[in-house]
PDB file of C-alpha atoms and ligand atoms in Angstrom:
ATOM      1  CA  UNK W   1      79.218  88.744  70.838  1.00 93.00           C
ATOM      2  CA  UNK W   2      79.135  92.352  72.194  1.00 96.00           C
ATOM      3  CA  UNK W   3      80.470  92.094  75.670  1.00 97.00           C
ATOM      4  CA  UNK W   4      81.523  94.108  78.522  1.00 97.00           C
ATOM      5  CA  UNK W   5      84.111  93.086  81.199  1.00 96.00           C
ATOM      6  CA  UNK W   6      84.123  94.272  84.590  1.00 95.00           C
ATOM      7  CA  UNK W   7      86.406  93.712  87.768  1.00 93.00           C
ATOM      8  CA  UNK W   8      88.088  95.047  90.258  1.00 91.00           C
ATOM      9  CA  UNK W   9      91.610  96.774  89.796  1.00 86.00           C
ATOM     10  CA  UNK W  10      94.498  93.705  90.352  1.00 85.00           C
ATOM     11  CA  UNK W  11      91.256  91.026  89.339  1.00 88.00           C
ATOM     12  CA  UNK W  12      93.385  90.282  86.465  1.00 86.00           C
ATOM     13  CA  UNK W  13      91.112  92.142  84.223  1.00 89.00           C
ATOM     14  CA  UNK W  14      93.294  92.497  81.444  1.00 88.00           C
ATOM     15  CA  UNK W  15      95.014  89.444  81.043  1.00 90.00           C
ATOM     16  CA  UNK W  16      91.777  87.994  80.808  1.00 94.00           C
ATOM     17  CA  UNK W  17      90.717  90.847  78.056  1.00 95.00           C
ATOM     18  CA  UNK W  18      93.595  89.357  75.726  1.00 94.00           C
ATOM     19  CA  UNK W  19      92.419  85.629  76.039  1.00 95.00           C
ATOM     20  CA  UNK W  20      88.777  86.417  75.419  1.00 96.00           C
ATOM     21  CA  UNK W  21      89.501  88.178  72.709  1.00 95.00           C
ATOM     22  CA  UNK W  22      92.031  86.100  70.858  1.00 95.00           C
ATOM     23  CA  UNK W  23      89.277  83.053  71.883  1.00 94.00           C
ATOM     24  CA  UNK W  24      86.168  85.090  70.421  1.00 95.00           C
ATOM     25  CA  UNK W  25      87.891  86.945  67.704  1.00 95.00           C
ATOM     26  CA  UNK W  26      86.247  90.681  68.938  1.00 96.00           C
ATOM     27  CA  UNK W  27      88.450  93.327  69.681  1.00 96.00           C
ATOM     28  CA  UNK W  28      89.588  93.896  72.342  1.00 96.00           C
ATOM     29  CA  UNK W  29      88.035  97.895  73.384  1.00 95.00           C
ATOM     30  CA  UNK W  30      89.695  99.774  76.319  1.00 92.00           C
ATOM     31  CA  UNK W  31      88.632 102.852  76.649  1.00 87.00           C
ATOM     32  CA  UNK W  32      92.368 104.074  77.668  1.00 86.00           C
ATOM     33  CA  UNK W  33      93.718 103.025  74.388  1.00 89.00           C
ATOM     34  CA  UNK W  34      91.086 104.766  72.221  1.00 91.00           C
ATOM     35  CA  UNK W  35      91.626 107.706  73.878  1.00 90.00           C
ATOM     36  CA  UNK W  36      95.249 107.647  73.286  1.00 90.00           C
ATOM     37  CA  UNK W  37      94.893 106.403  69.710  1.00 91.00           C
ATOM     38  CA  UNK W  38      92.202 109.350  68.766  1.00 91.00           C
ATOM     39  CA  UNK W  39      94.742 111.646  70.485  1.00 92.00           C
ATOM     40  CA  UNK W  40      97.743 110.667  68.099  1.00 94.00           C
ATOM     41  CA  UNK W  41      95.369 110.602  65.011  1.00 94.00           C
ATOM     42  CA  UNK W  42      95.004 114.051  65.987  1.00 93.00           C
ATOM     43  CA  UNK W  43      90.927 113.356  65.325  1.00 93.00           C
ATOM     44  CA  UNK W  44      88.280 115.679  66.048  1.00 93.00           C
ATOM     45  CA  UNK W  45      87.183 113.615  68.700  1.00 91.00           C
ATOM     46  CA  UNK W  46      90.814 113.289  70.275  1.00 92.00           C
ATOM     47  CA  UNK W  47      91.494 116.958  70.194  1.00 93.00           C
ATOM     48  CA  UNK W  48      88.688 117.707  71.981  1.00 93.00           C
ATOM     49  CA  UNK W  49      89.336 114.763  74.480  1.00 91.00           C
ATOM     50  CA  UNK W  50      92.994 116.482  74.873  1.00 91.00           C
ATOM     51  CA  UNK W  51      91.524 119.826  75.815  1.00 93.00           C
ATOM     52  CA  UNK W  52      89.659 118.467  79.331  1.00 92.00           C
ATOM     53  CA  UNK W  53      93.362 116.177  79.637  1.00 88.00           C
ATOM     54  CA  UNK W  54      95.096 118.927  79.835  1.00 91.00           C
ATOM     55  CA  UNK W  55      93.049 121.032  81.585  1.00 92.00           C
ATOM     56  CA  UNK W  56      93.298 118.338  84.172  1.00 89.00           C
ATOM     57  CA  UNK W  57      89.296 117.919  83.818  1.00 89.00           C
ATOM     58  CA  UNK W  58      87.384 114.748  83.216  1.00 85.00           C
ATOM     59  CA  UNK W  59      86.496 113.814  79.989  1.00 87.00           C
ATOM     60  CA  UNK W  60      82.420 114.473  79.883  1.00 89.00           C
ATOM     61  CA  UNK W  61      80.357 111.449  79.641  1.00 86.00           C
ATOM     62  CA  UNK W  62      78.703 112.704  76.488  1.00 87.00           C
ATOM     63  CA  UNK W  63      82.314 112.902  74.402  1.00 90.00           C
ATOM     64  CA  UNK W  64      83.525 109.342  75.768  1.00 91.00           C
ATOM     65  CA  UNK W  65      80.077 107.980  74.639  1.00 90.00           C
ATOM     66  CA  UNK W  66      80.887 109.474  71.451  1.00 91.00           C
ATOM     67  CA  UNK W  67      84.439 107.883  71.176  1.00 92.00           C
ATOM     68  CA  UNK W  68      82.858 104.347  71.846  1.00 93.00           C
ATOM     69  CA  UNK W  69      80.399 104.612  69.639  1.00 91.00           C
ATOM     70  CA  UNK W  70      82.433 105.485  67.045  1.00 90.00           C
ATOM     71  CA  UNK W  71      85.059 102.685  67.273  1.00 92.00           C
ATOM     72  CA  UNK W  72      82.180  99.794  68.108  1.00 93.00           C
ATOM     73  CA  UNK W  73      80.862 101.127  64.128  1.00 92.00           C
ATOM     74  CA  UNK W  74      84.070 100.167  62.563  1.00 92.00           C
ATOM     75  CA  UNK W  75      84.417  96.991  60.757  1.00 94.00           C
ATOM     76  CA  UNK W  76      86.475  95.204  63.258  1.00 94.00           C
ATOM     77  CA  UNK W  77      83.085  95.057  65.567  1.00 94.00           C
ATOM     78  CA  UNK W  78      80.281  93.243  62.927  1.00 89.00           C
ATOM     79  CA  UNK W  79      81.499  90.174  64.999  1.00 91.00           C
ATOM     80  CA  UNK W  80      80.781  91.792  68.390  1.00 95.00           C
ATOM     81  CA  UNK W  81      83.414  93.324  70.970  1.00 97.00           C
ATOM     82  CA  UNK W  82      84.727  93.304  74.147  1.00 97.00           C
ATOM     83  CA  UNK W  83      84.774  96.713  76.105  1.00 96.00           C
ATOM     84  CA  UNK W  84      87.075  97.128  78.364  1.00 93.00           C
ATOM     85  CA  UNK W  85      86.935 100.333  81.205  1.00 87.00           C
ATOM     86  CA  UNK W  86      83.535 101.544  79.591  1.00 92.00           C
ATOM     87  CA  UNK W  87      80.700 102.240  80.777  1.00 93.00           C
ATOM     88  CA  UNK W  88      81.648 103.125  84.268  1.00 89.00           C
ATOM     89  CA  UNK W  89      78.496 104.490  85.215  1.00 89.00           C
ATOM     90  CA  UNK W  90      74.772 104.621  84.903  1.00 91.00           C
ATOM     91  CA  UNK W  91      74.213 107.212  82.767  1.00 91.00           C
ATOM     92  CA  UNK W  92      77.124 106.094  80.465  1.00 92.00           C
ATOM     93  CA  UNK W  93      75.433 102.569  80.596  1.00 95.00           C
ATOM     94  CA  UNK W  94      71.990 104.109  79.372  1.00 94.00           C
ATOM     95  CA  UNK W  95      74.067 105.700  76.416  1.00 92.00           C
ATOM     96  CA  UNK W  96      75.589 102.723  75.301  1.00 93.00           C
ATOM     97  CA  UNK W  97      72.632 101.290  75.389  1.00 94.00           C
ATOM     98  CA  UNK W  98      71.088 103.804  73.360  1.00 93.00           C
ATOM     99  CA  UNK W  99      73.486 104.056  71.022  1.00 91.00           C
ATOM    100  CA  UNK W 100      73.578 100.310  70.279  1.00 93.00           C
ATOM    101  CA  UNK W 101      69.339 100.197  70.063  1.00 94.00           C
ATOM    102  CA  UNK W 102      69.956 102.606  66.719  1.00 92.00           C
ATOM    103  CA  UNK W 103      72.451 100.385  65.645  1.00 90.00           C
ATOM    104  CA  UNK W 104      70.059  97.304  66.226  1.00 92.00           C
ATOM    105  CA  UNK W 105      72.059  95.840  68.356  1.00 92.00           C
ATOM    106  CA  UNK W 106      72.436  95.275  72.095  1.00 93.00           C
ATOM    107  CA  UNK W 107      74.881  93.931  74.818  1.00 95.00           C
ATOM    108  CA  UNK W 108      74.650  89.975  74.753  1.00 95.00           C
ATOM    109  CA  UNK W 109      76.402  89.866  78.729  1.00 96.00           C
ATOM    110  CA  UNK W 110      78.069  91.378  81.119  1.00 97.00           C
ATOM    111  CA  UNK W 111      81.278  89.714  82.480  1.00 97.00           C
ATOM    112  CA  UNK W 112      82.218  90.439  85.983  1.00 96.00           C
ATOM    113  CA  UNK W 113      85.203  89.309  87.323  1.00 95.00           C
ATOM    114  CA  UNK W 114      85.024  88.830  91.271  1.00 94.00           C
ATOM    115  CA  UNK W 115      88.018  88.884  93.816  1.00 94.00           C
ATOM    116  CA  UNK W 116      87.920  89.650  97.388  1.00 94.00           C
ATOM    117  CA  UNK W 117      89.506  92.514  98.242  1.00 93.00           C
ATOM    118  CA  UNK W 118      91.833  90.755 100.975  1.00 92.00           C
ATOM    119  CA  UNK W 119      93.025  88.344  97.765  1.00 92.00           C
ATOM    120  CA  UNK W 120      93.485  91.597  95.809  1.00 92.00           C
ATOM    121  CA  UNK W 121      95.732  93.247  98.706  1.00 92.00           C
ATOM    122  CA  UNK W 122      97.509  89.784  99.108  1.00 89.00           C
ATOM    123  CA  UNK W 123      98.114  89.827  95.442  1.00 87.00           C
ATOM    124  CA  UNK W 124      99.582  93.166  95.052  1.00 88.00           C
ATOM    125  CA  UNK W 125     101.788  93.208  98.153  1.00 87.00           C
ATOM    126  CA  UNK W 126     103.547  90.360  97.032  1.00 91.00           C
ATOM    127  CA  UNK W 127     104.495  92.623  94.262  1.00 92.00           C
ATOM    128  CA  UNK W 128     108.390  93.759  93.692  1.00 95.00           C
ATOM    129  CA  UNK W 129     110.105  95.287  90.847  1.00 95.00           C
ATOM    130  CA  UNK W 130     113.652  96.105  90.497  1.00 96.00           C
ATOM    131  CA  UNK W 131     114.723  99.947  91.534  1.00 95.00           C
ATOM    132  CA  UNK W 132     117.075  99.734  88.140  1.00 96.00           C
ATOM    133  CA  UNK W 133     115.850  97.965  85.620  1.00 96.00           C
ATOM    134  CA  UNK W 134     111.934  97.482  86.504  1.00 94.00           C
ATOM    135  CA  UNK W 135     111.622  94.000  85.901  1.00 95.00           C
ATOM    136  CA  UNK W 136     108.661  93.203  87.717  1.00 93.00           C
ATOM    137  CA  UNK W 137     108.788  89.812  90.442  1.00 94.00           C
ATOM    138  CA  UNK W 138     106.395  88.530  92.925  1.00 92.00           C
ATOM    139  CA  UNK W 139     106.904  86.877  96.196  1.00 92.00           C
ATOM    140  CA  UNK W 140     104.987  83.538  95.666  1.00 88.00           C
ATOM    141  CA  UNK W 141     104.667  83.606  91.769  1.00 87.00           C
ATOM    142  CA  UNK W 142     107.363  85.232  90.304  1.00 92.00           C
ATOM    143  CA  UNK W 143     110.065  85.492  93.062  1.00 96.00           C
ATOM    144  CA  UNK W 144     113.527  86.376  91.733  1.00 97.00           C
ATOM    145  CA  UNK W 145     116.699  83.626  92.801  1.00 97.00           C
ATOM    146  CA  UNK W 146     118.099  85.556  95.537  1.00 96.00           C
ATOM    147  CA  UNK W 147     115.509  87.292  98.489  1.00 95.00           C
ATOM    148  CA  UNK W 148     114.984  91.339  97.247  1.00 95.00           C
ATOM    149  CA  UNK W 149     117.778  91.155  94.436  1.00 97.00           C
ATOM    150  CA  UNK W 150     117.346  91.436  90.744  1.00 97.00           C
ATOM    151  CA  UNK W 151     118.100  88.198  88.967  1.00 97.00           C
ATOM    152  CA  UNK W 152     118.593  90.569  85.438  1.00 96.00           C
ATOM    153  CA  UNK W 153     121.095  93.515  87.480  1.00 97.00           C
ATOM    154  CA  UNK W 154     121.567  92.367  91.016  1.00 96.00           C
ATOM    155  CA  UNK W 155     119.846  95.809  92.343  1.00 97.00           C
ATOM    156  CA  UNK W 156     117.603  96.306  95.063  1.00 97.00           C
ATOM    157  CA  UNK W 157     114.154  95.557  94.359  1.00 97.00           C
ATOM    158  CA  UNK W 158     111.295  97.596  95.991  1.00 95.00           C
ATOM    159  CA  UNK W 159     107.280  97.336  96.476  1.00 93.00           C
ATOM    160  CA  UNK W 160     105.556 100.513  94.387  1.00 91.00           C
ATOM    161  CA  UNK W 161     103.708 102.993  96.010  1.00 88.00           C
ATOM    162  CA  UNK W 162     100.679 101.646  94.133  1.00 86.00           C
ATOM    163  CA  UNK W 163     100.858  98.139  95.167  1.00 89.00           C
ATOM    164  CA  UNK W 164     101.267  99.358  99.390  1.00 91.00           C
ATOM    165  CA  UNK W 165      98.115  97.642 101.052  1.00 90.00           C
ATOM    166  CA  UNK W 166      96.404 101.321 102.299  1.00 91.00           C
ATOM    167  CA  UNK W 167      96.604 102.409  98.315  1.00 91.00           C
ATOM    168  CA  UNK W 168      95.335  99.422  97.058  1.00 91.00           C
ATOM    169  CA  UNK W 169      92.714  99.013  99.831  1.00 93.00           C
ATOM    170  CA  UNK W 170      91.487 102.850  98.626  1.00 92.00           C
ATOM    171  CA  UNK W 171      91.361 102.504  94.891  1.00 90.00           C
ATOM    172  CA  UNK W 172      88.717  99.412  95.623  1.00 92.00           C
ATOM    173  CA  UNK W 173      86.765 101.630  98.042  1.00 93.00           C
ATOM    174  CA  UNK W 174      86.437 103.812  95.080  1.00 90.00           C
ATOM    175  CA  UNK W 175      85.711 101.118  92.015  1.00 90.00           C
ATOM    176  CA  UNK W 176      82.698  99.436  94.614  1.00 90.00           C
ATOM    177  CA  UNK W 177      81.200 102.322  95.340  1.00 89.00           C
ATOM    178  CA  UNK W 178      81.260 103.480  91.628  1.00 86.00           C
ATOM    179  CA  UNK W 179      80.464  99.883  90.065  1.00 89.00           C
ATOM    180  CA  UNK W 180      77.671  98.645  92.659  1.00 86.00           C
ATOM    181  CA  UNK W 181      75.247 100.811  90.744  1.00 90.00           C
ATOM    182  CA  UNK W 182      76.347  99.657  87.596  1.00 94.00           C
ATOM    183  CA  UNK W 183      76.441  96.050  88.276  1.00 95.00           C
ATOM    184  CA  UNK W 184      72.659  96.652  89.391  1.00 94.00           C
ATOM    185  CA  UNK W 185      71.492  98.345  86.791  1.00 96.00           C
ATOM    186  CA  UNK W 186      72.901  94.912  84.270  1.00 97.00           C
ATOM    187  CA  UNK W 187      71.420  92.310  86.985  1.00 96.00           C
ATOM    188  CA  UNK W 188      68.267  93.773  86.562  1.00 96.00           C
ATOM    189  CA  UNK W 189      68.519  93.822  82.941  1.00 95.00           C
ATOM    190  CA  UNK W 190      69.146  89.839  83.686  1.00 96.00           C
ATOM    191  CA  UNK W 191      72.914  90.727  81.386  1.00 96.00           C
ATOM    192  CA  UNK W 192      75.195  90.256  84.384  1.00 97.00           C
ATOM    193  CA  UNK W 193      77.467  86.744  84.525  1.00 97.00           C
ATOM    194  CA  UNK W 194      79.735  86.417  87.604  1.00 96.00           C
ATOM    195  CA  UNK W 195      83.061  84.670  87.737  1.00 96.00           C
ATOM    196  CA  UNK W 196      85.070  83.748  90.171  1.00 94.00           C
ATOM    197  CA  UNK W 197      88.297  85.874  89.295  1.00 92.00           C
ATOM    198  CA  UNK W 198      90.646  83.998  92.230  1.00 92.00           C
ATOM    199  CA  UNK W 199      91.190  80.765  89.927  1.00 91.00           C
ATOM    200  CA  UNK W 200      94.303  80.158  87.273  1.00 88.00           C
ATOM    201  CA  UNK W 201      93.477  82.565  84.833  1.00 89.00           C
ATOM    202  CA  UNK W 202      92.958  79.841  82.029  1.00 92.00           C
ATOM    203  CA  UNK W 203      90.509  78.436  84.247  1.00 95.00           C
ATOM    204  CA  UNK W 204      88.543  81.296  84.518  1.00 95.00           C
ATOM    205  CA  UNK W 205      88.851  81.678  80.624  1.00 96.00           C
ATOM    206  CA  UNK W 206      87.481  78.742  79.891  1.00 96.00           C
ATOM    207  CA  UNK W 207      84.398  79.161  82.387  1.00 96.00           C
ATOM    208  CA  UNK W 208      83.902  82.119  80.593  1.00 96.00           C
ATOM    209  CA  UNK W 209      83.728  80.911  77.083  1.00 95.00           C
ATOM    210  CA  UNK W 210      82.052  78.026  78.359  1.00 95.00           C
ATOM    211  CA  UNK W 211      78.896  79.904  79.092  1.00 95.00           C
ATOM    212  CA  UNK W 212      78.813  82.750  77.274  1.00 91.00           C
ATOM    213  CA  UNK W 213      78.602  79.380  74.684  1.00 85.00           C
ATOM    214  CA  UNK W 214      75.530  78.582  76.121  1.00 74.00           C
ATOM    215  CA  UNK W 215      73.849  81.637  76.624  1.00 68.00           C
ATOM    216  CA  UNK W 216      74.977  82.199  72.675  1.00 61.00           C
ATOM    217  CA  UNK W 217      72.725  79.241  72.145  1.00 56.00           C
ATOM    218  CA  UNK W 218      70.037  80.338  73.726  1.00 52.00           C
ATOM    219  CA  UNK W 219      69.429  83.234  72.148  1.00 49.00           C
TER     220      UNK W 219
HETATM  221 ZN1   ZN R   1     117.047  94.870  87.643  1.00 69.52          ZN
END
C-alpha cells in the first residue's frame, strides 16, 4: 500500500508511523530522515539539498520531489510505503502524483490523524524533562515519583520552550493553514481517511489497519 500520513504536530504522528509500518511491512518515509541520509551519503541530491540548508533557504519543491521520488523507486517500496512529512503542499501533491502516474502507480489513501488543538496544548503542557539528564516525564502519563524531581538524578525538571501553550498554539496555526488545502485537494480525490488521533495509540492502529483492509479489498 502506498500511503501518506498526516496530523497535526503532538497528534502522535510518529509513533503511529512505526506501528503502521512494522504492521504493513512498507517503510517507513520521512522526509527529515532522507534528507539527512542523502546529506551523509554525500549524494548529488544531498549536496545540493545542503547548499539551500546552509544558506538558511528552503529546500525548493522541485529538489524535495526529486529526493522522494528517488527513495519510493528503491526496492524497499515494490510493497508500497508510508510517507511521512511529504507532500506538504499542493503543488508538491500534484508532483507526487505525477511522478507515481509514470511509475504506474498511485496513492491507495491518505491517513489523517485528527486531534483538537485544546487536546494537543493539554498534551504538551503536561510535558517535563529533566534540566540534567533530559529524561523526558509527563504530568498524567509519565509523572516522575516525587512532584518536579528527576527519578534518574534528583534535578529540577522543567517544561521546554516548545511544549509552552502560546508556542504550541502557533505551530498549529501554521500546519492548518498549510494542510487545509492539502487535505482538500485528497477529499476531492475521494483518498482522504480520518481518524480520530485522541484514542490509545494501539487503538487508533488498529482502526487504521482495519480499514485500509477494507478499502485494500475493494480495489
Ligand atoms: Zn535527570
Amino acid at each position: 500500500m502506498k500511503l501518506i500520513l498526516l496530523g497535526p504536530p503532538g497528534a502522535g504522528k510518529g509513533t503511529q508511523a512505526v506501528n503502521l509500518s512494522r504492521e504493513l511491512q512498507i517503510p517507513h518515509i520521512s522526509t527529515g530522515d532522507i534528507f539527512r541520509a542523502n546529506i551523509r551519503e554525500g549524494t548529488a541530491l544531498g549536496l545540493r539539498a545542503k547548499s539551500y540548508i546552509d544558506a538558511g533557504s528552503l529546500v525548493p519543491d522541485e529538489l524535495t520531489v526529486t529526493i522522494v521520488t528517488d527513495r519510493i523507486q528503491r526496492d524497499d517500496c515494490k510493497n508500497g510505503f508510508l510517507l511521512d512529512g511529504f507532500p506538504r503542499t499542493i503543488p508538491q501533491a500534484e508532483s507526487l502524483a505525477a511522478a507515481l502516474k509514470s511509475m504506474n502507480a498511485r496513492i491507495d489513501a491518505v491517513i489523517n490523524l485528527e486531534v483538537p488543538d485544546d487536546v494537543i496544548v493539554r498534551r504538551m503542557a503536561g510535558r517535563r524533562v529533566c534540566k540534567n539528564c533530559n529524561r523526558s516525564y509527563h504530568v498524567k502519563t509519565i509523572p516522575p515519583k516525587q512532584e518536579g524531581i528527576c527519578d534518574s538524578c534528583g534535578a529540577e525538571l522543567i517544561i521546554r520552550d516548545d511544549d509552552r501553550a502560546e508556542t504550541v498554539l502557533e505551530r498549529l496555526k501554521t500546519y492548518n493553514e498549510k494542510t487545509a488545502h492539502l487535505i482538500g485537494f485528497y477529499v476531492k480525490r475521494g483518498l482522504l481517511l480520518n481518524f480520530d488521533g485522541t484514542k490509545e495509540i494501539p487503538e487508533t492502529t488498529r482502526e487504521i489497519l482495519e480499514t485500509i483492509g477494507k478499502q485494500d479489498n475493494n480495489l
